[in-house]
PDB file of C-alpha atoms in Angstrom:
ATOM      1  CA  MET A   1       6.811  10.677  -7.388  1.00 53.00           C
ATOM      2  CA  GLN A   2       5.955   8.541 -10.394  1.00 56.00           C
ATOM      3  CA  LEU A   3       7.305   5.099 -11.244  1.00 53.00           C
ATOM      4  CA  THR A   4       8.078   4.853 -14.940  1.00 52.00           C
ATOM      5  CA  HIS A   5       9.773   2.404 -17.287  1.00 50.00           C
ATOM      6  CA  GLN A   6      13.021   4.288 -16.697  1.00 51.00           C
ATOM      7  CA  ARG A   7      13.787   6.472 -13.656  1.00 52.00           C
ATOM      8  CA  PRO A   8      11.151   7.697 -11.186  1.00 52.00           C
ATOM      9  CA  ARG A   9       9.931  11.247 -11.651  1.00 55.00           C
ATOM     10  CA  PHE A  10       9.419  13.384  -8.602  1.00 55.00           C
ATOM     11  CA  GLU A  11       7.218  16.461  -8.763  1.00 59.00           C
ATOM     12  CA  SER A  12       6.282  17.215  -5.135  1.00 62.00           C
ATOM     13  CA  SER A  13       8.337  18.978  -2.487  1.00 80.00           C
ATOM     14  CA  LEU A  14      10.464  16.436  -0.669  1.00 86.00           C
ATOM     15  CA  ASP A  15      10.426  18.654   2.405  1.00 91.00           C
ATOM     16  CA  ALA A  16       6.605  18.687   2.504  1.00 91.00           C
ATOM     17  CA  LEU A  17       6.403  14.897   2.090  1.00 92.00           C
ATOM     18  CA  ARG A  18       9.072  14.329   4.763  1.00 95.00           C
ATOM     19  CA  GLU A  19       7.203  16.578   7.183  1.00 96.00           C
ATOM     20  CA  GLU A  20       3.842  14.929   6.475  1.00 96.00           C
ATOM     21  CA  PHE A  21       5.286  11.440   7.003  1.00 97.00           C
ATOM     22  CA  ARG A  22       7.104  12.513  10.183  1.00 97.00           C
ATOM     23  CA  GLU A  23       3.944  14.023  11.691  1.00 97.00           C
ATOM     24  CA  MET A  24       1.238  11.684  10.351  1.00 97.00           C
ATOM     25  CA  HIS A  25       3.167   8.416   9.758  1.00 98.00           C
ATOM     26  CA  THR A  26       1.577   8.310   6.303  1.00 97.00           C
ATOM     27  CA  VAL A  27       1.756  10.079   2.972  1.00 95.00           C
ATOM     28  CA  ARG A  28      -0.316   9.727  -0.188  1.00 92.00           C
ATOM     29  CA  LEU A  29       1.557   9.564  -3.504  1.00 88.00           C
ATOM     30  CA  PRO A  30      -0.861  10.493  -6.318  1.00 85.00           C
ATOM     31  CA  GLY A  31      -0.070   9.070  -9.747  1.00 84.00           C
ATOM     32  CA  LEU A  32       2.723   6.839  -8.464  1.00 84.00           C
ATOM     33  CA  LEU A  33       2.261   4.373 -11.310  1.00 84.00           C
ATOM     34  CA  VAL A  34       2.276   6.183 -14.665  1.00 81.00           C
ATOM     35  CA  THR A  35      -0.427   5.420 -17.216  1.00 82.00           C
ATOM     36  CA  GLY A  36       1.530   3.081 -19.529  1.00 86.00           C
ATOM     37  CA  LEU A  37       2.878   0.988 -16.685  1.00 87.00           C
ATOM     38  CA  LEU A  38      -0.510   0.994 -14.957  1.00 90.00           C
ATOM     39  CA  GLU A  39      -2.199  -0.252 -18.152  1.00 92.00           C
ATOM     40  CA  ILE A  40       0.196  -3.212 -18.383  1.00 92.00           C
ATOM     41  CA  VAL A  41      -0.459  -4.181 -14.761  1.00 92.00           C
ATOM     42  CA  LEU A  42      -4.243  -3.752 -15.114  1.00 93.00           C
ATOM     43  CA  ALA A  43      -4.281  -6.000 -18.197  1.00 94.00           C
ATOM     44  CA  ARG A  44      -2.495  -8.692 -16.198  1.00 93.00           C
ATOM     45  CA  LEU A  45      -5.060  -8.361 -13.402  1.00 92.00           C
ATOM     46  CA  ASP A  46      -7.778  -9.272 -15.901  1.00 91.00           C
ATOM     47  CA  LEU A  47      -5.803 -12.316 -17.111  1.00 92.00           C
ATOM     48  CA  GLY A  48      -4.661 -13.635 -13.758  1.00 91.00           C
ATOM     49  CA  ALA A  49      -6.258 -16.176 -11.463  1.00 94.00           C
ATOM     50  CA  TRP A  50      -7.663 -14.836  -8.185  1.00 94.00           C
ATOM     51  CA  ILE A  51      -7.843 -17.179  -5.209  1.00 95.00           C
ATOM     52  CA  ASP A  52      -9.467 -16.823  -1.786  1.00 93.00           C
ATOM     53  CA  ASN A  53      -7.088 -15.898   1.013  1.00 93.00           C
ATOM     54  CA  ASP A  54      -7.602 -15.644   4.755  1.00 91.00           C
ATOM     55  CA  HIS A  55      -4.873 -13.234   5.840  1.00 83.00           C
ATOM     56  CA  VAL A  56      -3.402 -14.066   9.226  1.00 80.00           C
ATOM     57  CA  GLU A  57      -0.758 -12.452  11.391  1.00 70.00           C
ATOM     58  CA  GLY A  58       0.572 -14.930  13.933  1.00 65.00           C
ATOM     59  CA  HIS A  59      -2.523 -16.915  14.861  1.00 59.00           C
ATOM     60  CA  GLU A  60      -4.945 -14.018  14.450  1.00 71.00           C
ATOM     61  CA  GLY A  61      -7.187 -13.668  11.399  1.00 81.00           C
ATOM     62  CA  ILE A  62      -6.874 -10.075  10.249  1.00 88.00           C
ATOM     63  CA  GLY A  63      -8.508 -10.155   6.860  1.00 91.00           C
ATOM     64  CA  ARG A  64     -10.201 -11.963   4.045  1.00 92.00           C
ATOM     65  CA  GLU A  65      -9.511 -11.159   0.414  1.00 93.00           C
ATOM     66  CA  VAL A  66      -8.633 -12.666  -2.935  1.00 94.00           C
ATOM     67  CA  ILE A  67      -5.008 -12.660  -4.082  1.00 94.00           C
ATOM     68  CA  LEU A  68      -3.628 -12.586  -7.602  1.00 94.00           C
ATOM     69  CA  LYS A  69      -1.601 -15.491  -8.909  1.00 94.00           C
ATOM     70  CA  ASP A  70       0.160 -13.869 -11.879  1.00 91.00           C
ATOM     71  CA  ALA A  71       3.947 -13.836 -11.943  1.00 92.00           C
ATOM     72  CA  VAL A  72       4.151 -11.121 -14.626  1.00 92.00           C
ATOM     73  CA  ALA A  73       2.142  -8.544 -12.653  1.00 91.00           C
ATOM     74  CA  PHE A  74       3.855  -9.435  -9.382  1.00 91.00           C
ATOM     75  CA  ASN A  75       7.356  -9.311 -10.866  1.00 92.00           C
ATOM     76  CA  LEU A  76       6.720  -6.044 -12.711  1.00 91.00           C
ATOM     77  CA  LEU A  77       5.463  -4.332  -9.537  1.00 91.00           C
ATOM     78  CA  HIS A  78       8.343  -5.825  -7.561  1.00 92.00           C
ATOM     79  CA  LEU A  79      10.860  -4.603 -10.143  1.00 90.00           C
ATOM     80  CA  VAL A  80       9.666  -0.988 -10.258  1.00 86.00           C
ATOM     81  CA  THR A  81       9.179  -0.605  -6.487  1.00 88.00           C
ATOM     82  CA  ASN A  82      12.634  -2.021  -5.791  1.00 91.00           C
ATOM     83  CA  ALA A  83      14.549   0.134  -8.273  1.00 86.00           C
ATOM     84  CA  PRO A  84      17.473   1.833  -6.467  1.00 88.00           C
ATOM     85  CA  ASP A  85      16.177   5.349  -7.215  1.00 83.00           C
ATOM     86  CA  VAL A  86      12.713   4.486  -5.858  1.00 84.00           C
ATOM     87  CA  LEU A  87      14.099   2.953  -2.682  1.00 90.00           C
ATOM     88  CA  GLY A  88      16.328   6.002  -2.227  1.00 89.00           C
ATOM     89  CA  LEU A  89      13.369   8.365  -2.470  1.00 87.00           C
ATOM     90  CA  ILE A  90      11.325   6.220  -0.067  1.00 91.00           C
ATOM     91  CA  ARG A  91      14.225   6.240   2.422  1.00 94.00           C
ATOM     92  CA  ASP A  92      14.488  10.006   2.044  1.00 92.00           C
ATOM     93  CA  VAL A  93      10.747  10.702   2.513  1.00 93.00           C
ATOM     94  CA  THR A  94      10.276   8.279   5.432  1.00 96.00           C
ATOM     95  CA  GLY A  95      13.584   8.813   7.206  1.00 96.00           C
ATOM     96  CA  CYS A  96      13.993   5.014   7.313  1.00 94.00           C
ATOM     97  CA  GLY A  97      17.540   4.748   6.008  1.00 90.00           C
ATOM     98  CA  SER A  98      17.765   0.987   6.289  1.00 91.00           C
ATOM     99  CA  ILE A  99      15.030   0.138   3.751  1.00 94.00           C
ATOM    100  CA  THR A 100      16.499  -2.323   1.258  1.00 92.00           C
ATOM    101  CA  ARG A 101      13.438  -3.753  -0.545  1.00 93.00           C
ATOM    102  CA  PHE A 102       9.675  -3.945  -0.875  1.00 91.00           C
ATOM    103  CA  GLU A 103       7.859  -7.279  -0.792  1.00 90.00           C
ATOM    104  CA  GLY A 104       4.163  -7.741  -1.104  1.00 88.00           C
ATOM    105  CA  ARG A 105       1.120  -9.287  -2.645  1.00 89.00           C
ATOM    106  CA  THR A 106      -1.605  -8.168  -5.020  1.00 91.00           C
ATOM    107  CA  TYR A 107      -5.031  -8.547  -3.493  1.00 91.00           C
ATOM    108  CA  ARG A 108      -8.632  -7.424  -3.882  1.00 89.00           C
ATOM    109  CA  MET A 109     -11.358  -6.775  -1.391  1.00 88.00           C
ATOM    110  CA  VAL A 110     -14.639  -7.305  -3.240  1.00 86.00           C
ATOM    111  CA  PRO A 111     -17.774  -5.534  -1.951  1.00 85.00           C
ATOM    112  CA  GLY A 112     -20.472  -7.940  -0.763  1.00 84.00           C
ATOM    113  CA  LYS A 113     -18.085 -10.938  -0.522  1.00 88.00           C
ATOM    114  CA  ASP A 114     -17.366 -10.865   3.254  1.00 86.00           C
ATOM    115  CA  HIS A 115     -13.915  -9.415   2.577  1.00 89.00           C
ATOM    116  CA  TYR A 116     -12.402  -7.369   5.379  1.00 90.00           C
ATOM    117  CA  ASP A 117      -9.165  -5.976   6.814  1.00 92.00           C
ATOM    118  CA  SER A 118      -9.192  -5.464  10.594  1.00 93.00           C
ATOM    119  CA  TRP A 119      -6.819  -3.510  12.838  1.00 95.00           C
ATOM    120  CA  HIS A 120      -3.347  -5.015  12.748  1.00 94.00           C
ATOM    121  CA  SER A 121       0.338  -4.162  12.699  1.00 92.00           C
ATOM    122  CA  ASP A 122       2.680  -5.450  10.018  1.00 91.00           C
ATOM    123  CA  ALA A 123       5.555  -5.116  12.519  1.00 92.00           C
ATOM    124  CA  MET A 124       7.429  -8.363  12.117  1.00 88.00           C
ATOM    125  CA  GLY A 125      10.948  -9.036  11.053  1.00 88.00           C
ATOM    126  CA  SER A 126      12.616  -5.866   9.824  1.00 90.00           C
ATOM    127  CA  ARG A 127       9.546  -4.184   8.260  1.00 94.00           C
ATOM    128  CA  LEU A 128       9.645  -0.391   8.484  1.00 96.00           C
ATOM    129  CA  VAL A 129       7.313   1.010   5.817  1.00 97.00           C
ATOM    130  CA  GLY A 130       4.302  -0.360   3.988  1.00 95.00           C
ATOM    131  CA  MET A 131       2.879   0.726   0.666  1.00 94.00           C
ATOM    132  CA  SER A 132      -0.669   0.284  -0.550  1.00 93.00           C
ATOM    133  CA  LEU A 133      -0.963   0.814  -4.299  1.00 91.00           C
ATOM    134  CA  ASN A 134      -4.500   1.165  -5.675  1.00 91.00           C
ATOM    135  CA  LEU A 135      -5.048  -0.993  -8.763  1.00 91.00           C
ATOM    136  CA  GLY A 136      -8.847  -0.736  -8.815  1.00 88.00           C
ATOM    137  CA  VAL A 137     -10.358   0.901 -11.889  1.00 84.00           C
ATOM    138  CA  ARG A 138     -14.025   0.970 -10.841  1.00 81.00           C
ATOM    139  CA  PRO A 139     -15.072   3.811  -8.534  1.00 75.00           C
ATOM    140  CA  ARG A 140     -16.043   2.489  -5.102  1.00 78.00           C
ATOM    141  CA  GLU A 141     -17.214   3.959  -1.829  1.00 83.00           C
ATOM    142  CA  GLY A 142     -15.310   3.088   1.340  1.00 86.00           C
ATOM    143  CA  GLY A 143     -11.913   1.436   1.351  1.00 89.00           C
ATOM    144  CA  ALA A 144     -10.204   4.213   3.334  1.00 93.00           C
ATOM    145  CA  PHE A 145      -6.840   3.411   4.932  1.00 95.00           C
ATOM    146  CA  GLN A 146      -6.841   4.185   8.670  1.00 97.00           C
ATOM    147  CA  LEU A 147      -3.956   4.376  11.141  1.00 98.00           C
ATOM    148  CA  ARG A 148      -4.055   4.635  14.936  1.00 98.00           C
ATOM    149  CA  GLU A 149      -1.916   3.926  17.980  1.00 97.00           C
ATOM    150  CA  ARG A 150      -2.117   0.302  19.114  1.00 96.00           C
ATOM    151  CA  GLU A 151      -3.310   1.239  22.600  1.00 96.00           C
ATOM    152  CA  GLY A 152      -5.716   3.956  21.467  1.00 94.00           C
ATOM    153  CA  THR A 153      -9.050   4.166  19.713  1.00 95.00           C
ATOM    154  CA  LYS A 154      -8.689   7.544  17.997  1.00 97.00           C
ATOM    155  CA  VAL A 155      -7.876   7.327  14.295  1.00 97.00           C
ATOM    156  CA  LEU A 156      -4.718   9.381  13.706  1.00 97.00           C
ATOM    157  CA  ARG A 157      -5.032   9.405   9.937  1.00 97.00           C
ATOM    158  CA  GLU A 158      -7.604   8.356   7.382  1.00 97.00           C
ATOM    159  CA  ILE A 159      -6.648   8.474   3.735  1.00 95.00           C
ATOM    160  CA  ARG A 160      -8.990   7.788   0.871  1.00 92.00           C
ATOM    161  CA  ASN A 161      -7.112   6.506  -2.128  1.00 89.00           C
ATOM    162  CA  PRO A 162      -9.714   6.090  -4.900  1.00 89.00           C
ATOM    163  CA  VAL A 163      -7.575   6.526  -8.025  1.00 89.00           C
ATOM    164  CA  ALA A 164      -5.800   3.642  -9.759  1.00 90.00           C
ATOM    165  CA  GLY A 165      -2.048   4.198  -9.713  1.00 89.00           C
ATOM    166  CA  ASP A 166      -2.077   6.227  -6.481  1.00 89.00           C
ATOM    167  CA  ALA A 167      -0.318   4.879  -3.393  1.00 90.00           C
ATOM    168  CA  VAL A 168      -0.170   5.358   0.360  1.00 95.00           C
ATOM    169  CA  LEU A 169       3.086   4.935   2.283  1.00 96.00           C
ATOM    170  CA  PHE A 170       2.708   4.199   5.991  1.00 97.00           C
ATOM    171  CA  ARG A 171       4.995   3.654   8.941  1.00 97.00           C
ATOM    172  CA  ILE A 172       5.196   0.151  10.394  1.00 97.00           C
ATOM    173  CA  SER A 173       5.760   0.050  14.130  1.00 96.00           C
ATOM    174  CA  GLU A 174       4.790  -2.064  17.141  1.00 95.00           C
ATOM    175  CA  ASP A 175       3.043   1.083  18.425  1.00 97.00           C
ATOM    176  CA  LEU A 176       0.846   1.585  15.336  1.00 97.00           C
ATOM    177  CA  VAL A 177      -1.962  -0.446  13.783  1.00 97.00           C
ATOM    178  CA  HIS A 178      -3.847   0.052  10.531  1.00 97.00           C
ATOM    179  CA  GLN A 179      -6.844  -1.248   8.629  1.00 96.00           C
ATOM    180  CA  VAL A 180      -8.699  -0.730   5.370  1.00 93.00           C
ATOM    181  CA  ARG A 181     -12.383   0.104   5.730  1.00 92.00           C
ATOM    182  CA  PRO A 182     -14.849  -2.138   3.848  1.00 87.00           C
ATOM    183  CA  LEU A 183     -15.649  -1.364   0.218  1.00 84.00           C
ATOM    184  CA  GLU A 184     -19.219  -0.627  -0.804  1.00 79.00           C
TER     185      GLU A 184
END
């Protein structure tokens, strides 16, 4: 699937993506953001202000990062991820028929800056599916997305997502936790 200025394009087998998400609770979407749209967002990342953020869930500190304060980039990403056709495809792939919108933030984890993302669940409110969209243009080591059962220690899925414009969809559930490994 690719998000464009008009309608999303879909080039993979829906059946294969549905099956992968059903079995692994995750699916990688290569090239989700097409080049022209990606270039606009990346230019805004260079112009925007980045501020320190300690990410908390409840009272627990789960991460440290910098977040982007740029309304143009945020609103553009919000607009394309919430287009009716995109939401329909996400509902179809994930089997989560009640998805009505995506909300989020744009953040960076900078190597060597004590940034981290520890095991946590985003299960609050009516959240069903999360999406991590890579907007980094410099090649980095590390940064793999990992998913496991809350009560277990075995990683169920690890996805490396090194290419700008690629995304990972993941199931949100009280029974599942995820993290992003440190960047090097």
